[in-house]
Amino acid sequence: MDLSSPKKRRRQESEQNSVPSLSRKHTLSSMTLPGKEGLFVEKGCWSGNSIAVFTSGGDSQGMNAAVRAVVRMGIYVGCRVYFIREGYQGMVDGGVNIEEATWASVSGIMQKGGTTIGSARCRDFREREGRLKAALHLVEHEITNLVVIGGDGSLTGANLFRQEWSSLLEELVKNGRISQDIADRCQHLHIVGMVGSIDNDFCGTDMTIGTDSALHRIIEAVDAIRTTAQSHQRAFVLEVMGRHCGYLALVSALASGASWMFIPEAPPEAGWEEKMCHHLSQERNFGQRLNIIIVAEGAMDRDRKPISAEKVKNIIVERLSIDTRVTILGHVQRGGSPSAFDRILGTRMGAESVLALMEAKPETPACVISLDGNQAVRVPLMQCVEKTKSVQHAMQSLDFEEAVKQRGRSFVSNFQTYKTLRKLKPPTSACDTSGTHCQQPYNLAMMNVGAPAAGMNSVMRAFVRMAQTEGYIVLGIHDGFDGLVKGNVNPISWMEVHNWVGQGGSNLGTKRVTATQAGLDKVANQFKKFNIHGLLLIGGFEAYKSVLELAEKRETFPEFCIPMVAIPCTISNNVPGTDFSLGCDTSLNEITDICDRIKQSATGTKRRVFVVETMGGYCGYLATMSGLAGGADQAYIFEEKFGIKDLQEDVAHMTAKIEDGVQRGLVIRNEHANPNYTTDFIFQLYCEEGKGLFSCRKNVLGHMQQGGAPSPFDRNLGTKLATKAVVHLVKQIHENIRANGTVYTNEADTATLLGVVRRVSKFTPVQELAKETDFEHRIPKEEWWLKLRPLLRIMSKHESVYEMQGISVEDIEKDYDSDMG
């Protein structure tokens, strides 16, 4: 290929600006220095090392993505990579259980649940004799780098193995099992862990591998049960996993609007039976036809007596005579295909684990690869294990308040929010049930602006209930600014939003018309007519732009001098001031599922390449992330320019892979990636160049990416952001009440966008964000996910350089326990 290719030129520039490749004598600590993003790792820079990867303990969705990433990143940096099948048992047994992996051996495993290399409980490894056998089998392959994917027990065992390593080798030498020369070459064992657990019970990471997928299974079950329960006016008690951690029960209850919930960290007070039955009875009196109760399998009362799903059912039947059924989801939660989030999480963690191993020094403590917002980080393993154990200690000591606190501020926030939102009506002192007579003489208004996206209704439900809890009337503006101008505005009641949390689209209606397009004078008149004192806009780029337009015209229209907040909600994820927009997770899962089905459709049809077009406007987020989640060979986006030579190079790459035995290829293109190299053009190019070798098919996904019920992530995030928006608006209203009782403010920080930056929710003035915005293409000037582009190419065997993501724990420990705000 011609070296004038833009990608090749960029690659050459990157290599010229990269640090020298790090050999063993130049290794860094397993916790890299802050600000390492931009450090590139050259292909083959750690040649001669060996890595082994294994899964241990309970399986979880996303483990295969992590295994795949370890293998491919390991091969990329020049290492020999080995599978250890059946976990620690395979390490103890040796033989065929330790097998060298190839690039092709992890092809096609990403979309599979569980772990393709097996996992098993191992009693032998708990004894020193078992660990001695394991050491021998590793040394036989000169393996001194281990990637452990499992729970805290598996990671603790690996750390013990590492601590004993020198003495184990000494014993093997003494017994004549290995030579001193081999012992010298293998004198240090390095360990890096990834937490694979659906319970999300490991302190030190935002999410463990498998948790998001398990939540998908639970919410799918709840949504399905809801329809049959409503048909027969039944109550359903669902038992979910979580013997020692109530995360799954808590988040699924919050995301489904469950009537009641039991978790081990927060046992109910004495008399809970009567309180629960009264609540369920009141729901029926308000016209509800069903009740959903979610019980964690480890739920108990204050005396540590178990609260089972069957016990809850019997109480409801005996006291309320409601037809009640029990559904125990069990291992369904572990099964099925991993969500897009878990695939990407496993991929990022797997790649980072290889780099952490290669940089480790003998004195470097074992670390675990964790997630901090959108950043992969390395944290000392035993520090996380000890913190995880502290939660169990608090529960055993009956200090349940401390147990909830130890789970982190996000867990506490979720718990408090759920208790508020599940209520049947606002506090009597705050609002009446109609929502038209409230304690405060001020009105909050909400509207949707832009294209519909999953999560809009979740925001509105939480916003209405939290605002009315604070004593504020909430005005619902139908059909955005167009509806406002037409006077399509009315108060929203508490029960009106009862079932909104799991519904897609927008129940208030939404249009792409911005404030300026609707007429600022008309908008101002309606603000005055409906006496609006605080405004929430939920939507995409149009919502952000509308708040900016209103803020910039405050001098002309005093009606706009009120607190205003925009919550980004768009599948494109193209709004500045946030790493994630509501709706993009749901859309990403839709695209990933479709790509899985597209690839499966070619089963039995040899050698086929699919060209798939995604939405997103000029933002390549969906194309890039679905490429990572779907194992795409390439993802063409607007932000990364490409030309005909790049396309020729990619076709040659595809041809080489298929000639090497790969049966299917996947190419993704963002809808506005290039005005000339259209989806049709790329499809025709692959068709022509692949003649005689592979066939080609084209799929334009269209608006199916916008549809469907919101994912657990979008439901939960929408609820959190709405809660924070209410607190923010109420505070700013009270701070800006004038002597005559009116609300007036023209400060820049009262017209904001509420986004998620890393793991912190942040209100950023829209006038500041304007400087960071490419208005012509409706995208931010800086996009965090672009750093993942090289990883996509490496995973698909392209020649590339990799941008390291890991940062030091010191850089994040000060806010590690913080919520998203």
Short mmCIF file of N, CA, C and O in Angstrom, two decimals, residues 616-713:
data_model
loop_
_atom_site.label_atom_id
_atom_site.label_comp_id
_atom_site.label_asym_id
_atom_site.label_seq_id
_atom_site.Cartn_x
_atom_site.Cartn_y
_atom_site.Cartn_z
N GLY A 616 -26.34 8.84 13.84
CA GLY A 616 -25.41 9.60 14.66
C GLY A 616 -25.07 10.96 14.09
O GLY A 616 -24.27 11.68 14.68
N GLY A 617 -25.64 11.30 12.93
CA GLY A 617 -25.27 12.57 12.31
C GLY A 617 -23.80 12.56 11.95
O GLY A 617 -23.30 11.62 11.31
N TYR A 618 -23.08 13.59 12.38
CA TYR A 618 -21.63 13.66 12.13
C TYR A 618 -20.81 13.06 13.27
O TYR A 618 -19.59 13.05 13.21
N CYS A 619 -21.49 12.57 14.29
CA CYS A 619 -20.78 12.00 15.44
C CYS A 619 -20.60 10.49 15.24
O CYS A 619 -21.58 9.77 15.00
N GLY A 620 -19.38 10.03 15.36
CA GLY A 620 -19.08 8.62 15.10
C GLY A 620 -19.14 7.73 16.32
O GLY A 620 -18.64 6.60 16.29
N TYR A 621 -19.75 8.20 17.41
CA TYR A 621 -19.80 7.42 18.64
C TYR A 621 -20.45 6.06 18.43
O TYR A 621 -19.90 5.01 18.79
N LEU A 622 -21.66 6.05 17.85
CA LEU A 622 -22.37 4.78 17.66
C LEU A 622 -21.59 3.82 16.76
O LEU A 622 -21.52 2.62 17.04
N ALA A 623 -21.03 4.34 15.69
CA ALA A 623 -20.28 3.48 14.77
C ALA A 623 -19.05 2.88 15.46
O ALA A 623 -18.76 1.69 15.33
N THR A 624 -18.34 3.72 16.21
CA THR A 624 -17.11 3.24 16.87
C THR A 624 -17.42 2.24 17.96
O THR A 624 -16.82 1.16 18.03
N MET A 625 -18.35 2.58 18.84
CA MET A 625 -18.64 1.70 19.98
C MET A 625 -19.36 0.42 19.56
O MET A 625 -19.11 -0.65 20.13
N SER A 626 -20.23 0.50 18.56
CA SER A 626 -20.85 -0.73 18.07
C SER A 626 -19.82 -1.58 17.34
O SER A 626 -19.92 -2.82 17.32
N GLY A 627 -18.81 -0.92 16.74
CA GLY A 627 -17.71 -1.67 16.13
C GLY A 627 -16.92 -2.44 17.16
O GLY A 627 -16.56 -3.61 16.97
N LEU A 628 -16.65 -1.80 18.31
CA LEU A 628 -15.96 -2.48 19.41
C LEU A 628 -16.80 -3.61 19.97
O LEU A 628 -16.30 -4.70 20.26
N ALA A 629 -18.10 -3.35 20.15
CA ALA A 629 -18.99 -4.34 20.76
C ALA A 629 -19.31 -5.48 19.80
O ALA A 629 -19.59 -6.61 20.25
N GLY A 630 -19.30 -5.20 18.51
CA GLY A 630 -19.68 -6.22 17.54
C GLY A 630 -18.51 -6.90 16.86
O GLY A 630 -18.70 -7.77 16.01
N GLY A 631 -17.28 -6.50 17.22
CA GLY A 631 -16.11 -7.11 16.60
C GLY A 631 -15.94 -6.72 15.15
O GLY A 631 -15.56 -7.55 14.31
N ALA A 632 -16.22 -5.46 14.83
CA ALA A 632 -16.14 -5.01 13.44
C ALA A 632 -14.69 -4.91 12.98
O ALA A 632 -13.77 -4.70 13.77
N ASP A 633 -14.51 -5.06 11.68
CA ASP A 633 -13.18 -4.94 11.08
C ASP A 633 -12.80 -3.48 10.85
O ASP A 633 -11.63 -3.14 10.83
N GLN A 634 -13.81 -2.64 10.69
CA GLN A 634 -13.55 -1.22 10.48
C GLN A 634 -14.82 -0.45 10.77
O GLN A 634 -15.93 -0.96 10.62
N ALA A 635 -14.65 0.79 11.23
CA ALA A 635 -15.78 1.69 11.45
C ALA A 635 -15.40 3.04 10.88
O ALA A 635 -14.47 3.69 11.38
N TYR A 636 -16.08 3.46 9.84
CA TYR A 636 -15.77 4.73 9.17
C TYR A 636 -16.59 5.85 9.81
O TYR A 636 -17.81 5.76 9.92
N ILE A 637 -15.91 6.93 10.22
CA ILE A 637 -16.58 8.04 10.90
C ILE A 637 -16.10 9.37 10.34
O ILE A 637 -15.04 9.46 9.71
N PHE A 638 -16.87 10.41 10.59
CA PHE A 638 -16.54 11.74 10.10
C PHE A 638 -15.28 12.27 10.76
O PHE A 638 -14.45 12.94 10.11
N GLU A 639 -15.12 12.01 12.07
CA GLU A 639 -14.01 12.60 12.82
C GLU A 639 -12.65 12.08 12.37
O GLU A 639 -11.63 12.75 12.60
N GLU A 640 -12.59 10.91 11.80
CA GLU A 640 -11.33 10.34 11.35
C GLU A 640 -11.36 10.27 9.82
O GLU A 640 -11.99 9.40 9.23
N LYS A 641 -10.70 11.20 9.20
CA LYS A 641 -10.77 11.32 7.74
C LYS A 641 -10.15 10.10 7.06
O LYS A 641 -9.17 9.54 7.54
N PHE A 642 -10.72 9.71 5.95
CA PHE A 642 -10.20 8.57 5.19
C PHE A 642 -10.39 8.85 3.70
O PHE A 642 -11.24 9.65 3.30
N GLY A 643 -9.56 8.19 2.92
CA GLY A 643 -9.61 8.36 1.47
C GLY A 643 -9.62 7.03 0.75
O GLY A 643 -9.72 5.97 1.37
N ILE A 644 -9.47 7.08 -0.55
CA ILE A 644 -9.57 5.87 -1.36
C ILE A 644 -8.46 4.88 -1.03
O ILE A 644 -8.66 3.67 -1.05
N LYS A 645 -7.27 5.39 -0.71
CA LYS A 645 -6.17 4.48 -0.38
C LYS A 645 -6.44 3.75 0.94
O LYS A 645 -6.05 2.60 1.10
N ASP A 646 -7.09 4.44 1.87
CA ASP A 646 -7.47 3.78 3.13
C ASP A 646 -8.49 2.67 2.87
O ASP A 646 -8.40 1.59 3.46
N LEU A 647 -9.43 2.96 1.98
CA LEU A 647 -10.43 1.95 1.65
C LEU A 647 -9.78 0.75 0.97
O LEU A 647 -10.12 -0.41 1.25
N GLN A 648 -8.82 1.02 0.08
CA GLN A 648 -8.11 -0.08 -0.59
C GLN A 648 -7.33 -0.91 0.43
O GLN A 648 -7.33 -2.14 0.37
N GLU A 649 -6.72 -0.22 1.39
CA GLU A 649 -5.98 -0.92 2.43
C GLU A 649 -6.92 -1.81 3.26
O GLU A 649 -6.58 -2.94 3.60
N ASP A 650 -8.10 -1.28 3.56
CA ASP A 650 -9.05 -2.06 4.36
C ASP A 650 -9.60 -3.26 3.60
O ASP A 650 -9.83 -4.33 4.17
N VAL A 651 -9.81 -3.09 2.30
CA VAL A 651 -10.26 -4.23 1.49
C VAL A 651 -9.17 -5.30 1.45
O VAL A 651 -9.45 -6.50 1.56
N ALA A 652 -7.92 -4.86 1.31
CA ALA A 652 -6.82 -5.82 1.31
C ALA A 652 -6.72 -6.54 2.65
O ALA A 652 -6.47 -7.75 2.71
N HIS A 653 -6.93 -5.80 3.72
CA HIS A 653 -6.92 -6.40 5.06
C HIS A 653 -8.03 -7.44 5.19
O HIS A 653 -7.82 -8.54 5.71
N MET A 654 -9.23 -7.11 4.70
CA MET A 654 -10.36 -8.05 4.76
C MET A 654 -10.06 -9.29 3.93
O MET A 654 -10.34 -10.43 4.36
N THR A 655 -9.50 -9.08 2.77
CA THR A 655 -9.17 -10.21 1.90
C THR A 655 -8.18 -11.15 2.58
O THR A 655 -8.35 -12.37 2.56
N ALA A 656 -7.17 -10.57 3.21
CA ALA A 656 -6.15 -11.38 3.89
C ALA A 656 -6.77 -12.18 5.04
O ALA A 656 -6.44 -13.36 5.24
N LYS A 657 -7.68 -11.57 5.78
CA LYS A 657 -8.31 -12.27 6.91
C LYS A 657 -9.16 -13.43 6.43
O LYS A 657 -9.13 -14.52 7.00
N ILE A 658 -9.90 -13.20 5.37
CA ILE A 658 -10.78 -14.26 4.87
C ILE A 658 -9.96 -15.38 4.24
O ILE A 658 -10.28 -16.56 4.38
N GLU A 659 -8.90 -15.02 3.58
CA GLU A 659 -8.02 -16.06 3.03
C GLU A 659 -7.36 -16.87 4.15
O GLU A 659 -7.00 -18.03 3.97
N ASP A 660 -7.27 -16.24 5.34
CA ASP A 660 -6.66 -16.91 6.49
C ASP A 660 -7.65 -17.78 7.25
O ASP A 660 -7.30 -18.36 8.27
N GLY A 661 -8.89 -17.82 6.78
CA GLY A 661 -9.85 -18.73 7.39
C GLY A 661 -11.04 -18.09 8.08
O GLY A 661 -11.96 -18.78 8.52
N VAL A 662 -11.04 -16.76 8.23
CA VAL A 662 -12.20 -16.10 8.84
C VAL A 662 -13.35 -16.11 7.85
O VAL A 662 -13.17 -15.81 6.66
N GLN A 663 -14.55 -16.45 8.32
CA GLN A 663 -15.68 -16.65 7.42
C GLN A 663 -16.52 -15.39 7.18
O GLN A 663 -17.16 -15.27 6.16
N ARG A 664 -16.52 -14.46 8.18
CA ARG A 664 -17.39 -13.30 8.04
C ARG A 664 -16.64 -12.02 8.40
O ARG A 664 -15.76 -12.03 9.26
N GLY A 665 -17.06 -10.93 7.76
CA GLY A 665 -16.48 -9.63 8.07
C GLY A 665 -17.59 -8.62 8.32
O GLY A 665 -18.70 -8.77 7.82
N LEU A 666 -17.27 -7.61 9.11
CA LEU A 666 -18.26 -6.58 9.43
C LEU A 666 -17.61 -5.21 9.30
O LEU A 666 -16.59 -4.93 9.92
N VAL A 667 -18.21 -4.36 8.48
CA VAL A 667 -17.74 -2.99 8.28
C VAL A 667 -18.90 -2.06 8.64
O VAL A 667 -20.02 -2.24 8.17
N ILE A 668 -18.63 -1.08 9.49
CA ILE A 668 -19.66 -0.15 9.93
C ILE A 668 -19.32 1.25 9.44
O ILE A 668 -18.16 1.66 9.46
N ARG A 669 -20.33 1.95 9.00
CA ARG A 669 -20.13 3.33 8.51
C ARG A 669 -21.15 4.25 9.16
O ARG A 669 -22.34 3.98 9.14
N ASN A 670 -20.66 5.33 9.74
CA ASN A 670 -21.54 6.38 10.24
C ASN A 670 -22.20 7.09 9.08
O ASN A 670 -21.58 7.30 8.03
N GLU A 671 -23.45 7.49 9.23
CA GLU A 671 -24.25 7.99 8.11
C GLU A 671 -23.64 9.20 7.40
O GLU A 671 -23.85 9.40 6.20
N HIS A 672 -22.90 10.04 8.13
CA HIS A 672 -22.29 11.22 7.52
C HIS A 672 -20.76 11.15 7.56
O HIS A 672 -20.08 12.18 7.65
N ALA A 673 -20.23 9.95 7.48
CA ALA A 673 -18.78 9.78 7.55
C ALA A 673 -18.07 10.52 6.43
O ALA A 673 -17.02 11.14 6.65
N ASN A 674 -18.63 10.49 5.24
CA ASN A 674 -18.01 11.15 4.08
C ASN A 674 -19.07 11.32 3.01
O ASN A 674 -19.80 10.37 2.70
N PRO A 675 -19.19 12.52 2.43
CA PRO A 675 -20.25 12.75 1.44
C PRO A 675 -20.03 12.00 0.13
O PRO A 675 -20.98 11.77 -0.63
N ASN A 676 -18.80 11.60 -0.14
CA ASN A 676 -18.49 10.92 -1.39
C ASN A 676 -18.38 9.41 -1.22
O ASN A 676 -18.88 8.65 -2.05
N TYR A 677 -17.70 9.00 -0.15
CA TYR A 677 -17.57 7.56 0.10
C TYR A 677 -18.78 7.09 0.91
O TYR A 677 -18.72 6.88 2.11
N THR A 678 -19.88 6.97 0.20
CA THR A 678 -21.15 6.63 0.83
C THR A 678 -21.20 5.14 1.16
O THR A 678 -20.31 4.36 0.79
N THR A 679 -22.25 4.76 1.85
CA THR A 679 -22.45 3.34 2.17
C THR A 679 -22.56 2.52 0.90
O THR A 679 -21.99 1.42 0.80
N ASP A 680 -23.27 3.06 -0.10
CA ASP A 680 -23.39 2.35 -1.39
C ASP A 680 -22.03 2.20 -2.05
O ASP A 680 -21.71 1.15 -2.62
N PHE A 681 -21.22 3.27 -2.00
CA PHE A 681 -19.90 3.21 -2.61
C PHE A 681 -19.04 2.13 -1.96
O PHE A 681 -18.39 1.32 -2.64
N ILE A 682 -19.02 2.12 -0.61
CA ILE A 682 -18.21 1.13 0.10
C ILE A 682 -18.71 -0.28 -0.17
O ILE A 682 -17.92 -1.21 -0.37
N PHE A 683 -20.03 -0.44 -0.20
CA PHE A 683 -20.61 -1.74 -0.50
C PHE A 683 -20.18 -2.21 -1.90
O PHE A 683 -19.76 -3.37 -2.08
N GLN A 684 -20.28 -1.33 -2.89
CA GLN A 684 -19.90 -1.70 -4.26
C GLN A 684 -18.40 -2.02 -4.34
O GLN A 684 -17.99 -2.94 -5.06
N LEU A 685 -17.59 -1.27 -3.58
CA LEU A 685 -16.15 -1.51 -3.59
C LEU A 685 -15.83 -2.91 -3.06
O LEU A 685 -15.06 -3.66 -3.67
N TYR A 686 -16.43 -3.27 -1.94
CA TYR A 686 -16.18 -4.60 -1.37
C TYR A 686 -16.73 -5.70 -2.27
O TYR A 686 -16.13 -6.78 -2.38
N CYS A 687 -17.87 -5.43 -2.91
CA CYS A 687 -18.44 -6.42 -3.84
C CYS A 687 -17.47 -6.69 -4.99
O CYS A 687 -17.22 -7.85 -5.36
N GLU A 688 -16.94 -5.60 -5.55
CA GLU A 688 -16.08 -5.74 -6.72
C GLU A 688 -14.75 -6.40 -6.35
O GLU A 688 -14.28 -7.33 -7.03
N GLU A 689 -14.14 -5.91 -5.27
CA GLU A 689 -12.82 -6.42 -4.91
C GLU A 689 -12.88 -7.83 -4.30
O GLU A 689 -11.87 -8.53 -4.26
N GLY A 690 -14.07 -8.22 -3.83
CA GLY A 690 -14.18 -9.53 -3.19
C GLY A 690 -14.67 -10.63 -4.11
O GLY A 690 -14.91 -11.76 -3.66
N LYS A 691 -14.83 -10.32 -5.38
CA LYS A 691 -15.33 -11.32 -6.33
C LYS A 691 -14.47 -12.58 -6.29
O LYS A 691 -13.24 -12.52 -6.37
N GLY A 692 -15.15 -13.70 -6.17
CA GLY A 692 -14.46 -14.97 -6.15
C GLY A 692 -13.93 -15.36 -4.79
O GLY A 692 -13.50 -16.50 -4.59
N LEU A 693 -13.97 -14.42 -3.84
CA LEU A 693 -13.45 -14.72 -2.50
C LEU A 693 -14.53 -14.59 -1.44
O LEU A 693 -14.67 -15.45 -0.58
N PHE A 694 -15.31 -13.52 -1.50
CA PHE A 694 -16.42 -13.36 -0.55
C PHE A 694 -17.53 -12.56 -1.19
O PHE A 694 -17.31 -11.79 -2.13
N SER A 695 -18.74 -12.76 -0.69
CA SER A 695 -19.89 -11.96 -1.13
C SER A 695 -20.10 -10.83 -0.13
O SER A 695 -19.51 -10.81 0.95
N CYS A 696 -20.96 -9.89 -0.49
CA CYS A 696 -21.14 -8.70 0.34
C CYS A 696 -22.62 -8.34 0.45
O CYS A 696 -23.38 -8.52 -0.53
N ARG A 697 -23.03 -7.90 1.62
CA ARG A 697 -24.41 -7.46 1.84
C ARG A 697 -24.40 -6.11 2.54
O ARG A 697 -23.49 -5.79 3.30
N LYS A 698 -25.45 -5.31 2.32
CA LYS A 698 -25.55 -3.97 2.89
C LYS A 698 -26.80 -3.87 3.77
O LYS A 698 -27.85 -4.40 3.42
N ASN A 699 -26.66 -3.19 4.92
CA ASN A 699 -27.79 -2.99 5.82
C ASN A 699 -27.77 -1.55 6.35
O ASN A 699 -26.79 -1.14 6.98
N VAL A 700 -28.84 -0.80 6.08
CA VAL A 700 -29.01 0.54 6.63
C VAL A 700 -30.01 0.41 7.78
O VAL A 700 -31.19 0.13 7.54
N LEU A 701 -29.55 0.61 9.01
CA LEU A 701 -30.38 0.28 10.17
C LEU A 701 -31.52 1.26 10.41
O LEU A 701 -32.56 0.89 10.94
N GLY A 702 -31.32 2.52 10.06
CA GLY A 702 -32.41 3.49 10.15
C GLY A 702 -32.96 3.71 11.55
O GLY A 702 -32.26 3.58 12.55
N HIS A 703 -34.27 4.00 11.63
CA HIS A 703 -34.87 4.45 12.88
C HIS A 703 -35.10 3.33 13.89
O HIS A 703 -35.54 3.62 15.01
N MET A 704 -34.82 2.11 13.54
CA MET A 704 -34.93 1.06 14.54
C MET A 704 -33.91 1.27 15.67
O MET A 704 -34.09 0.75 16.77
N GLN A 705 -32.90 2.08 15.40
CA GLN A 705 -31.91 2.40 16.44
C GLN A 705 -32.49 3.30 17.52
O GLN A 705 -31.98 3.37 18.63
N GLN A 706 -33.59 4.01 17.22
CA GLN A 706 -34.21 4.91 18.19
C GLN A 706 -35.28 4.22 19.01
O GLN A 706 -35.68 4.73 20.06
N GLY A 707 -35.76 3.09 18.55
CA GLY A 707 -36.91 2.45 19.18
C GLY A 707 -36.56 1.55 20.34
O GLY A 707 -35.40 1.41 20.74
N GLY A 708 -37.59 0.93 20.90
CA GLY A 708 -37.39 -0.03 21.97
C GLY A 708 -37.44 0.60 23.35
O GLY A 708 -37.33 1.81 23.52
N ALA A 709 -37.64 -0.27 24.35
CA ALA A 709 -37.65 0.19 25.73
C ALA A 709 -36.24 0.59 26.15
O ALA A 709 -35.26 0.01 25.69
N PRO A 710 -36.12 1.60 27.01
CA PRO A 710 -34.79 2.03 27.44
C PRO A 710 -34.05 0.94 28.19
O PRO A 710 -34.65 0.13 28.90
N SER A 711 -32.75 0.93 28.04
CA SER A 711 -31.91 -0.04 28.74
C SER A 711 -31.87 0.29 30.23
O SER A 711 -32.21 1.41 30.64
N PRO A 712 -31.46 -0.66 31.07
CA PRO A 712 -31.33 -0.35 32.51
C PRO A 712 -30.43 0.85 32.76
O PRO A 712 -30.71 1.67 33.64
N PHE A 713 -29.34 0.95 32.01
CA PHE A 713 -28.42 2.08 32.18
C PHE A 713 -29.14 3.40 31.92
O PHE A 713 -29.01 4.35 32.71
#
